[in-house]
mmCIF file of C-alpha atoms in Angstrom:
data_model
loop_
_atom_site.group_PDB
_atom_site.id
_atom_site.type_symbol
_atom_site.label_atom_id
_atom_site.label_comp_id
_atom_site.label_asym_id
_atom_site.label_seq_id
_atom_site.Cartn_x
_atom_site.Cartn_y
_atom_site.Cartn_z
ATOM 1 C CA UNK A 24 67.299 193.150 6.099
ATOM 2 C CA UNK A 25 68.739 196.581 6.853
ATOM 3 C CA UNK A 26 71.482 194.979 8.970
ATOM 4 C CA UNK A 27 72.420 192.634 6.112
ATOM 5 C CA UNK A 28 72.575 195.588 3.699
ATOM 6 C CA UNK A 29 74.817 197.488 6.075
ATOM 7 C CA UNK A 30 77.070 194.446 6.457
ATOM 8 C CA UNK A 31 77.285 194.053 2.661
ATOM 9 C CA UNK A 32 78.118 197.757 2.278
ATOM 10 C CA UNK A 33 80.842 197.467 4.932
ATOM 11 C CA UNK A 34 82.351 194.401 3.236
ATOM 12 C CA UNK A 35 82.241 196.133 -0.149
ATOM 13 C CA UNK A 36 83.894 199.192 1.334
ATOM 14 C CA UNK A 37 86.622 197.065 2.890
ATOM 15 C CA UNK A 38 87.257 195.349 -0.439
ATOM 16 C CA UNK A 39 87.481 198.637 -2.320
ATOM 17 C CA UNK A 40 89.757 200.063 0.331
ATOM 18 C CA UNK A 41 92.040 197.086 -0.030
ATOM 19 C CA UNK A 42 92.141 197.596 -3.788
ATOM 20 C CA UNK A 43 92.957 201.291 -3.410
ATOM 21 C CA UNK A 44 95.673 200.561 -0.873
ATOM 22 C CA UNK A 45 97.211 197.935 -3.135
ATOM 23 C CA UNK A 46 97.175 200.400 -6.012
ATOM 24 C CA UNK A 47 98.693 203.156 -3.931
ATOM 25 C CA UNK A 48 101.394 201.093 -2.199
ATOM 26 C CA UNK A 49 104.841 201.980 -3.582
ATOM 27 C CA UNK A 50 106.530 198.956 -5.120
ATOM 28 C CA UNK A 51 110.041 200.366 -5.266
ATOM 29 C CA UNK A 52 111.448 197.976 -2.661
ATOM 30 C CA UNK A 53 110.467 194.939 -4.720
ATOM 31 C CA UNK A 54 112.134 196.354 -7.861
ATOM 32 C CA UNK A 55 115.713 195.861 -9.021
ATOM 33 C CA UNK A 56 118.004 197.145 -11.728
ATOM 34 C CA UNK A 57 117.588 194.896 -14.756
ATOM 35 C CA UNK A 58 119.632 196.072 -17.740
ATOM 36 C CA UNK A 59 120.741 198.863 -20.030
ATOM 37 C CA UNK A 60 120.657 198.827 -23.831
ATOM 38 C CA UNK A 61 124.179 199.675 -25.000
ATOM 39 C CA UNK A 62 124.677 200.423 -28.699
ATOM 40 C CA UNK A 63 128.011 200.023 -30.427
ATOM 41 C CA UNK A 64 129.216 201.281 -33.781
ATOM 42 C CA UNK A 65 128.764 197.628 -34.755
ATOM 43 C CA UNK A 66 127.940 194.495 -32.801
ATOM 44 C CA UNK A 67 131.496 193.177 -33.235
ATOM 45 C CA UNK A 68 133.015 196.494 -32.122
ATOM 46 C CA UNK A 69 131.047 196.709 -28.877
ATOM 47 C CA UNK A 70 131.485 192.978 -28.170
ATOM 48 C CA UNK A 71 135.239 193.199 -28.710
ATOM 49 C CA UNK A 72 135.628 196.139 -26.340
ATOM 50 C CA UNK A 73 133.603 194.427 -23.617
ATOM 51 C CA UNK A 74 135.548 191.168 -23.950
ATOM 52 C CA UNK A 75 139.097 192.142 -24.946
ATOM 53 C CA UNK A 76 139.546 195.524 -23.288
ATOM 54 C CA UNK A 77 137.287 195.141 -20.235
ATOM 55 C CA UNK A 78 137.385 191.412 -19.514
ATOM 56 C CA UNK A 79 133.702 190.456 -19.635
ATOM 57 C CA UNK A 80 132.273 187.246 -21.059
ATOM 58 C CA UNK A 81 129.980 188.188 -23.968
ATOM 59 C CA UNK A 82 127.157 185.757 -24.755
ATOM 60 C CA UNK A 83 125.665 185.292 -28.232
ATOM 61 C CA UNK A 84 122.251 186.654 -29.155
ATOM 62 C CA UNK A 85 120.260 186.906 -32.382
ATOM 63 C CA UNK A 86 119.848 189.144 -35.429
ATOM 64 C CA UNK A 87 116.207 188.920 -36.544
ATOM 65 C CA UNK A 88 115.624 192.302 -38.232
ATOM 66 C CA UNK A 89 119.011 193.869 -38.876
ATOM 67 C CA UNK A 90 119.747 194.631 -35.207
ATOM 68 C CA UNK A 91 121.992 192.047 -33.522
ATOM 69 C CA UNK A 92 122.170 191.670 -29.762
ATOM 70 C CA UNK A 93 124.600 190.043 -27.341
ATOM 71 C CA UNK A 94 124.616 189.860 -23.561
ATOM 72 C CA UNK A 95 126.832 190.420 -20.538
ATOM 73 C CA UNK A 96 124.975 188.618 -17.752
ATOM 74 C CA UNK A 97 125.817 188.890 -14.037
ATOM 75 C CA UNK A 98 125.391 186.321 -11.236
ATOM 76 C CA UNK A 99 122.767 188.571 -9.585
ATOM 77 C CA UNK A 100 120.627 188.525 -12.824
ATOM 78 C CA UNK A 101 121.404 192.124 -13.820
ATOM 79 C CA UNK A 102 122.966 192.498 -17.250
ATOM 80 C CA UNK A 103 123.972 194.695 -20.168
ATOM 81 C CA UNK A 104 122.420 194.095 -23.588
ATOM 82 C CA UNK A 105 124.734 194.983 -26.464
ATOM 83 C CA UNK A 106 123.198 196.140 -29.758
ATOM 84 C CA UNK A 107 124.513 196.822 -33.230
ATOM 85 C CA UNK A 108 122.941 197.492 -36.631
ATOM 86 C CA UNK A 109 123.933 194.835 -39.184
ATOM 87 C CA UNK A 110 122.307 195.992 -42.439
ATOM 88 C CA UNK A 111 120.798 199.078 -44.081
ATOM 89 C CA UNK A 112 117.185 199.878 -43.212
ATOM 90 C CA UNK A 113 116.854 197.618 -40.152
ATOM 91 C CA UNK A 114 113.455 197.068 -38.567
ATOM 92 C CA UNK A 115 113.529 199.032 -35.301
ATOM 93 C CA UNK A 116 111.041 198.893 -32.450
ATOM 94 C CA UNK A 117 109.945 202.295 -31.026
ATOM 95 C CA UNK A 118 112.601 202.275 -28.301
ATOM 96 C CA UNK A 119 115.402 201.448 -30.742
ATOM 97 C CA UNK A 120 114.122 204.071 -33.146
ATOM 98 C CA UNK A 121 114.206 206.717 -30.389
ATOM 99 C CA UNK A 122 117.758 205.696 -29.465
ATOM 100 C CA UNK A 123 119.014 205.869 -33.038
ATOM 101 C CA UNK A 124 117.365 209.253 -33.615
ATOM 102 C CA UNK A 125 119.913 210.573 -31.089
ATOM 103 C CA UNK A 126 122.900 208.250 -31.572
ATOM 104 C CA UNK A 127 122.918 208.194 -35.415
ATOM 105 C CA UNK A 128 124.834 204.918 -35.458
ATOM 106 C CA UNK A 129 127.293 205.923 -32.739
ATOM 107 C CA UNK A 130 127.925 204.214 -29.386
ATOM 108 C CA UNK A 131 126.030 204.929 -26.190
ATOM 109 C CA UNK A 132 122.984 204.135 -24.070
ATOM 110 C CA UNK A 133 119.680 205.994 -23.866
ATOM 111 C CA UNK A 134 117.409 203.285 -22.447
ATOM 112 C CA UNK A 135 117.307 201.245 -19.229
ATOM 113 C CA UNK A 136 114.972 198.766 -17.607
ATOM 114 C CA UNK A 137 113.948 197.902 -14.066
ATOM 115 C CA UNK A 138 112.753 194.444 -13.051
ATOM 116 C CA UNK A 139 109.615 193.979 -10.933
ATOM 117 C CA UNK A 140 107.880 190.757 -9.840
ATOM 118 C CA UNK A 141 104.698 192.864 -9.410
ATOM 119 C CA UNK A 142 104.498 194.083 -12.984
ATOM 120 C CA UNK A 143 100.732 194.506 -13.243
ATOM 121 C CA UNK A 144 100.469 196.219 -9.865
ATOM 122 C CA UNK A 145 103.317 198.577 -10.709
ATOM 123 C CA UNK A 146 101.680 199.513 -14.002
ATOM 124 C CA UNK A 147 98.380 200.226 -12.199
ATOM 125 C CA UNK A 148 100.169 202.281 -9.553
ATOM 126 C CA UNK A 149 102.039 204.394 -12.111
ATOM 127 C CA UNK A 150 98.858 204.947 -14.079
ATOM 128 C CA UNK A 151 97.118 206.100 -10.893
ATOM 129 C CA UNK A 152 99.943 208.607 -10.350
ATOM 130 C CA UNK A 153 99.244 210.220 -13.715
ATOM 131 C CA UNK A 154 101.933 208.521 -15.791
ATOM 132 C CA UNK A 155 101.127 207.001 -19.168
ATOM 133 C CA UNK A 156 102.318 203.391 -19.280
ATOM 134 C CA UNK A 157 101.826 201.469 -22.501
ATOM 135 C CA UNK A 158 99.838 198.257 -22.702
ATOM 136 C CA UNK A 159 101.748 195.169 -21.666
ATOM 137 C CA UNK A 160 104.061 193.626 -24.260
ATOM 138 C CA UNK A 161 105.350 190.058 -24.135
ATOM 139 C CA UNK A 162 107.672 187.749 -26.026
ATOM 140 C CA UNK A 163 106.173 185.749 -28.866
ATOM 141 C CA UNK A 164 104.750 182.312 -27.978
ATOM 142 C CA UNK A 165 107.119 180.954 -30.632
ATOM 143 C CA UNK A 166 110.158 182.844 -29.342
ATOM 144 C CA UNK A 167 113.105 180.592 -30.232
ATOM 145 C CA UNK A 168 114.643 181.263 -26.816
ATOM 146 C CA UNK A 169 111.404 180.618 -24.942
ATOM 147 C CA UNK A 170 109.912 177.425 -23.523
ATOM 148 C CA UNK A 171 107.151 177.035 -26.117
ATOM 149 C CA UNK A 172 103.543 178.200 -26.596
ATOM 150 C CA UNK A 173 102.244 176.192 -23.620
ATOM 151 C CA UNK A 174 104.544 178.007 -21.171
ATOM 152 C CA UNK A 175 104.576 181.623 -19.909
ATOM 153 C CA UNK A 176 106.305 184.094 -22.259
ATOM 154 C CA UNK A 177 110.038 184.594 -21.798
ATOM 155 C CA UNK A 178 109.443 188.213 -20.728
ATOM 156 C CA UNK A 179 106.671 190.757 -20.191
ATOM 157 C CA UNK A 180 107.145 194.536 -20.042
ATOM 158 C CA UNK A 181 105.549 197.931 -20.290
ATOM 159 C CA UNK A 182 107.113 201.216 -21.345
ATOM 160 C CA UNK A 183 105.580 204.702 -21.509
ATOM 161 C CA UNK A 184 103.711 206.657 -24.160
ATOM 162 C CA UNK A 185 105.275 209.766 -22.594
ATOM 163 C CA UNK A 186 108.593 209.028 -20.914
ATOM 164 C CA UNK A 187 108.684 210.200 -17.255
ATOM 165 C CA UNK A 188 112.475 210.551 -17.110
ATOM 166 C CA UNK A 189 115.185 212.133 -19.214
ATOM 167 C CA UNK A 190 116.269 208.687 -20.462
ATOM 168 C CA UNK A 191 114.031 205.971 -21.879
ATOM 169 C CA UNK A 192 112.655 203.685 -19.178
ATOM 170 C CA UNK A 193 110.669 200.436 -19.065
ATOM 171 C CA UNK A 194 109.703 197.826 -16.457
ATOM 172 C CA UNK A 195 110.143 194.127 -17.208
ATOM 173 C CA UNK A 196 109.694 190.734 -15.576
ATOM 174 C CA UNK A 197 110.562 187.145 -16.425
ATOM 175 C CA UNK A 198 109.005 183.774 -15.556
ATOM 176 C CA UNK A 199 110.469 181.802 -12.656
ATOM 177 C CA UNK A 200 113.757 180.055 -13.295
ATOM 178 C CA UNK A 201 113.344 176.496 -14.461
ATOM 179 C CA UNK A 202 110.408 176.959 -16.854
ATOM 180 C CA UNK A 203 112.761 176.194 -19.722
ATOM 181 C CA UNK A 204 114.981 173.311 -18.528
ATOM 182 C CA UNK A 205 118.666 173.958 -18.942
ATOM 183 C CA UNK A 206 121.726 172.653 -17.134
ATOM 184 C CA UNK A 207 122.481 174.662 -14.001
ATOM 185 C CA UNK A 208 126.163 174.455 -14.860
ATOM 186 C CA UNK A 209 125.544 176.207 -18.206
ATOM 187 C CA UNK A 210 123.718 179.032 -16.479
ATOM 188 C CA UNK A 211 126.467 179.456 -13.899
ATOM 189 C CA UNK A 212 129.239 179.428 -16.487
ATOM 190 C CA UNK A 213 127.378 182.008 -18.592
ATOM 191 C CA UNK A 214 127.590 184.473 -15.685
ATOM 192 C CA UNK A 215 131.280 184.057 -14.869
ATOM 193 C CA UNK A 216 133.650 186.776 -16.097
ATOM 194 C CA UNK A 217 137.449 186.882 -16.386
ATOM 195 C CA UNK A 218 137.405 190.334 -14.730
ATOM 196 C CA UNK A 219 135.458 188.969 -11.727
ATOM 197 C CA UNK A 220 132.285 191.017 -12.358
ATOM 198 C CA UNK A 221 129.415 190.108 -10.009
ATOM 199 C CA UNK A 222 126.746 192.778 -10.471
ATOM 200 C CA UNK A 223 125.585 195.926 -12.179
ATOM 201 C CA UNK A 224 125.183 197.974 -9.010
ATOM 202 C CA UNK A 225 124.179 201.416 -10.337
ATOM 203 C CA UNK A 226 122.827 203.137 -13.429
ATOM 204 C CA UNK A 227 123.935 206.760 -13.966
ATOM 205 C CA UNK A 228 121.338 209.035 -15.595
ATOM 206 C CA UNK A 229 122.597 212.396 -16.837
ATOM 207 C CA UNK A 230 120.368 215.402 -17.539
ATOM 208 C CA UNK A 231 120.417 219.171 -17.103
ATOM 209 C CA UNK A 232 118.173 218.997 -13.999
ATOM 210 C CA UNK A 233 118.866 216.242 -11.458
ATOM 211 C CA UNK A 234 116.240 217.573 -9.037
ATOM 212 C CA UNK A 235 113.494 217.201 -11.647
ATOM 213 C CA UNK A 236 114.531 213.572 -12.108
ATOM 214 C CA UNK A 237 114.481 213.019 -8.332
ATOM 215 C CA UNK A 238 110.929 214.370 -8.113
ATOM 216 C CA UNK A 239 109.766 212.073 -10.902
ATOM 217 C CA UNK A 240 111.287 209.081 -9.128
ATOM 218 C CA UNK A 241 109.470 210.079 -5.940
ATOM 219 C CA UNK A 242 106.155 210.284 -7.830
ATOM 220 C CA UNK A 243 106.818 206.730 -9.020
ATOM 221 C CA UNK A 244 107.348 205.560 -5.430
ATOM 222 C CA UNK A 245 111.163 205.555 -5.355
ATOM 223 C CA UNK A 246 111.674 207.633 -2.224
ATOM 224 C CA UNK A 247 114.607 208.094 0.151
ATOM 225 C CA UNK A 248 117.017 209.775 -2.280
ATOM 226 C CA UNK A 249 120.306 211.145 -0.946
ATOM 227 C CA UNK A 250 122.253 214.126 -2.321
ATOM 228 C CA UNK A 251 125.603 213.078 -3.829
ATOM 229 C CA UNK A 252 128.631 214.463 -5.635
ATOM 230 C CA UNK A 253 130.850 212.660 -8.143
ATOM 231 C CA UNK A 254 133.884 214.931 -8.553
ATOM 232 C CA UNK A 255 135.728 212.348 -10.649
ATOM 233 C CA UNK A 256 133.306 213.086 -13.524
ATOM 234 C CA UNK A 257 132.271 216.633 -12.532
ATOM 235 C CA UNK A 258 128.696 215.793 -11.491
ATOM 236 C CA UNK A 259 126.285 216.175 -8.608
ATOM 237 C CA UNK A 260 122.743 215.000 -8.003
ATOM 238 C CA UNK A 261 120.924 212.268 -6.091
ATOM 239 C CA UNK A 262 121.270 208.598 -5.280
ATOM 240 C CA UNK A 263 117.826 206.994 -5.702
ATOM 241 C CA UNK A 264 117.375 203.601 -3.971
ATOM 242 C CA UNK A 265 115.967 200.818 -6.170
ATOM 243 C CA UNK A 266 115.675 197.699 -4.037
ATOM 244 C CA UNK A 267 119.221 196.939 -2.892
ATOM 245 C CA UNK A 268 120.729 198.844 -5.845
ATOM 246 C CA UNK A 269 120.765 202.501 -6.884
ATOM 247 C CA UNK A 270 120.241 204.967 -9.691
ATOM 248 C CA UNK A 271 122.295 208.152 -9.787
ATOM 249 C CA UNK A 272 120.313 211.105 -11.144
ATOM 250 C CA UNK A 273 123.115 213.479 -12.153
ATOM 251 C CA UNK A 274 123.744 216.883 -13.682
ATOM 252 C CA UNK A 275 127.056 218.579 -14.511
ATOM 253 C CA UNK A 276 128.904 220.478 -11.796
ATOM 254 C CA UNK A 277 131.402 222.705 -13.548
ATOM 255 C CA UNK A 278 133.729 221.453 -16.257
ATOM 256 C CA UNK A 279 134.345 217.741 -16.663
ATOM 257 C CA UNK A 280 133.159 214.556 -18.317
ATOM 258 C CA UNK A 281 129.496 215.107 -17.363
ATOM 259 C CA UNK A 282 129.376 218.584 -18.940
ATOM 260 C CA UNK A 283 131.117 217.296 -22.066
ATOM 261 C CA UNK A 284 128.734 214.351 -22.416
ATOM 262 C CA UNK A 285 125.588 216.433 -21.919
ATOM 263 C CA UNK A 286 126.773 219.054 -24.380
ATOM 264 C CA UNK A 287 127.628 216.520 -27.083
ATOM 265 C CA UNK A 288 124.924 213.891 -26.527
ATOM 266 C CA UNK A 289 122.092 215.353 -24.457
ATOM 267 C CA UNK A 290 120.323 213.374 -21.701
ATOM 268 C CA UNK A 291 121.618 209.814 -21.520
ATOM 269 C CA UNK A 292 122.520 206.756 -19.513
ATOM 270 C CA UNK A 293 125.862 208.298 -18.628
ATOM 271 C CA UNK A 294 127.429 205.307 -16.910
ATOM 272 C CA UNK A 295 127.187 202.089 -14.934
ATOM 273 C CA UNK A 296 128.878 200.821 -11.787
ATOM 274 C CA UNK A 297 130.133 197.227 -11.804
ATOM 275 C CA UNK A 298 130.889 195.294 -8.626
ATOM 276 C CA UNK A 299 133.837 192.889 -8.969
ATOM 277 C CA UNK A 300 135.352 190.196 -6.734
ATOM 278 C CA UNK A 301 138.938 191.470 -6.933
ATOM 279 C CA UNK A 302 139.333 195.147 -7.746
ATOM 280 C CA UNK A 303 143.083 194.887 -8.317
ATOM 281 C CA UNK A 304 142.652 192.049 -10.804
ATOM 282 C CA UNK A 305 139.893 193.871 -12.684
ATOM 283 C CA UNK A 306 141.982 197.030 -12.828
ATOM 284 C CA UNK A 307 145.012 195.206 -14.206
ATOM 285 C CA UNK A 308 142.890 193.576 -16.926
ATOM 286 C CA UNK A 309 141.497 196.952 -18.003
ATOM 287 C CA UNK A 310 144.948 198.570 -17.903
ATOM 288 C CA UNK A 311 146.298 195.820 -20.157
ATOM 289 C CA UNK A 312 143.278 196.109 -22.466
ATOM 290 C CA UNK A 313 143.693 199.859 -22.896
ATOM 291 C CA UNK A 314 147.500 199.883 -22.542
ATOM 292 C CA UNK A 315 147.405 202.622 -19.927
ATOM 293 C CA UNK A 316 147.694 203.235 -16.185
ATOM 294 C CA UNK A 317 144.537 204.033 -14.227
ATOM 295 C CA UNK A 318 144.062 205.828 -10.905
ATOM 296 C CA UNK A 319 141.976 204.603 -7.975
ATOM 297 C CA UNK A 320 139.598 206.886 -6.085
ATOM 298 C CA UNK A 321 137.234 206.530 -3.137
ATOM 299 C CA UNK A 322 133.776 206.781 -4.691
ATOM 300 C CA UNK A 323 130.197 206.316 -3.565
ATOM 301 C CA UNK A 324 130.707 202.539 -3.522
ATOM 302 C CA UNK A 325 134.144 202.533 -1.920
ATOM 303 C CA UNK A 326 137.466 202.029 -3.665
ATOM 304 C CA UNK A 327 136.889 202.317 -7.414
ATOM 305 C CA UNK A 328 138.421 203.115 -10.771
ATOM 306 C CA UNK A 329 137.054 204.378 -14.083
ATOM 307 C CA UNK A 330 137.722 202.515 -17.311
ATOM 308 C CA UNK A 331 138.472 204.880 -20.250
ATOM 309 C CA UNK A 332 135.380 203.843 -22.203
ATOM 310 C CA UNK A 333 133.850 207.204 -23.186
ATOM 311 C CA UNK A 334 134.999 207.187 -26.826
ATOM 312 C CA UNK A 335 134.630 203.401 -27.266
ATOM 313 C CA UNK A 336 131.250 202.834 -25.631
ATOM 314 C CA UNK A 337 129.764 206.307 -25.240
ATOM 315 C CA UNK A 338 129.354 205.868 -21.480
ATOM 316 C CA UNK A 339 131.379 205.768 -18.258
ATOM 317 C CA UNK A 340 132.146 202.410 -16.642
ATOM 318 C CA UNK A 341 133.116 202.371 -12.973
ATOM 319 C CA UNK A 342 134.503 199.251 -11.283
ATOM 320 C CA UNK A 343 134.340 198.821 -7.503
ATOM 321 C CA UNK A 344 134.780 196.009 -5.010
ATOM 322 C CA UNK A 345 131.530 194.037 -4.745
ATOM 323 C CA UNK A 346 129.818 194.166 -1.359
ATOM 324 C CA UNK A 347 127.111 192.128 0.338
ATOM 325 C CA UNK A 348 125.699 195.226 2.055
ATOM 326 C CA UNK A 349 121.978 195.846 1.499
ATOM 327 C CA UNK A 350 121.949 199.616 2.018
ATOM 328 C CA UNK A 351 121.261 201.067 -1.430
ATOM 329 C CA UNK A 352 122.231 204.693 -0.774
ATOM 330 C CA UNK A 353 123.912 204.440 2.601
#
């Protein structure tokens, strides 16, 4: 009897240990960049800039409560969600409300999302680290873009009661492709862009203290950061690996675009990096769109150029030649 009790205690201990290890295991390598929420002065203004001046394909969205959205989707499933207020007194969710409290109807981004196939485990891990994730939210069973009440919701996500970073942050996941039947050709065409865009390869987060952001990322399991400088915008900080992509946690270094943006707009999603098939073609499209000449530079992702989007979009947009390399911060 005593031997059986000891065996049961050992098995119970092994099971609990497995649960603890699963909760403690960092999930950063299974995560990816998902999207940013980019507000325009209006939905037509931000859509026009993305399409006419920058050469993206902009996909239609909806306008359920006075906030319209549209999408710029990439072949690698990353994307940019475009937002614009369409009537007085719109119905805003908490994240939108926090954005508008800072933007006051102007352009810019203050919120970003990561994608994780291990959403519940990541939430448990972050909670165990002392963060305060919200309960899980999901799309309505009757979501007009979903597959119907009998199928999994179109998306699930959690945010934070107290944000861990200088910019708003949430973690999201989607059901496997194919739950809602649609022609593969339609999906492929929706992700093709005249400027040759293939991926959103980096989010740029700007704050007054890049090291504090790095430490928060490490607490969340995103380790292996590398010190970086971005002299083209007057910034320094850290490259934080997120799966095969990266987040730049930046702060101003002297005078420049970063100092100007932080002074005028506070902490923010300062920019994005876009990988394109043909850098020369993308550059010529942007030069024609803005009727100007742009300079190349050798950046953190190789040969690159900056589109002059600060006043139009409220953020920096860097284009670089897309690569198949897997090293996130190499």
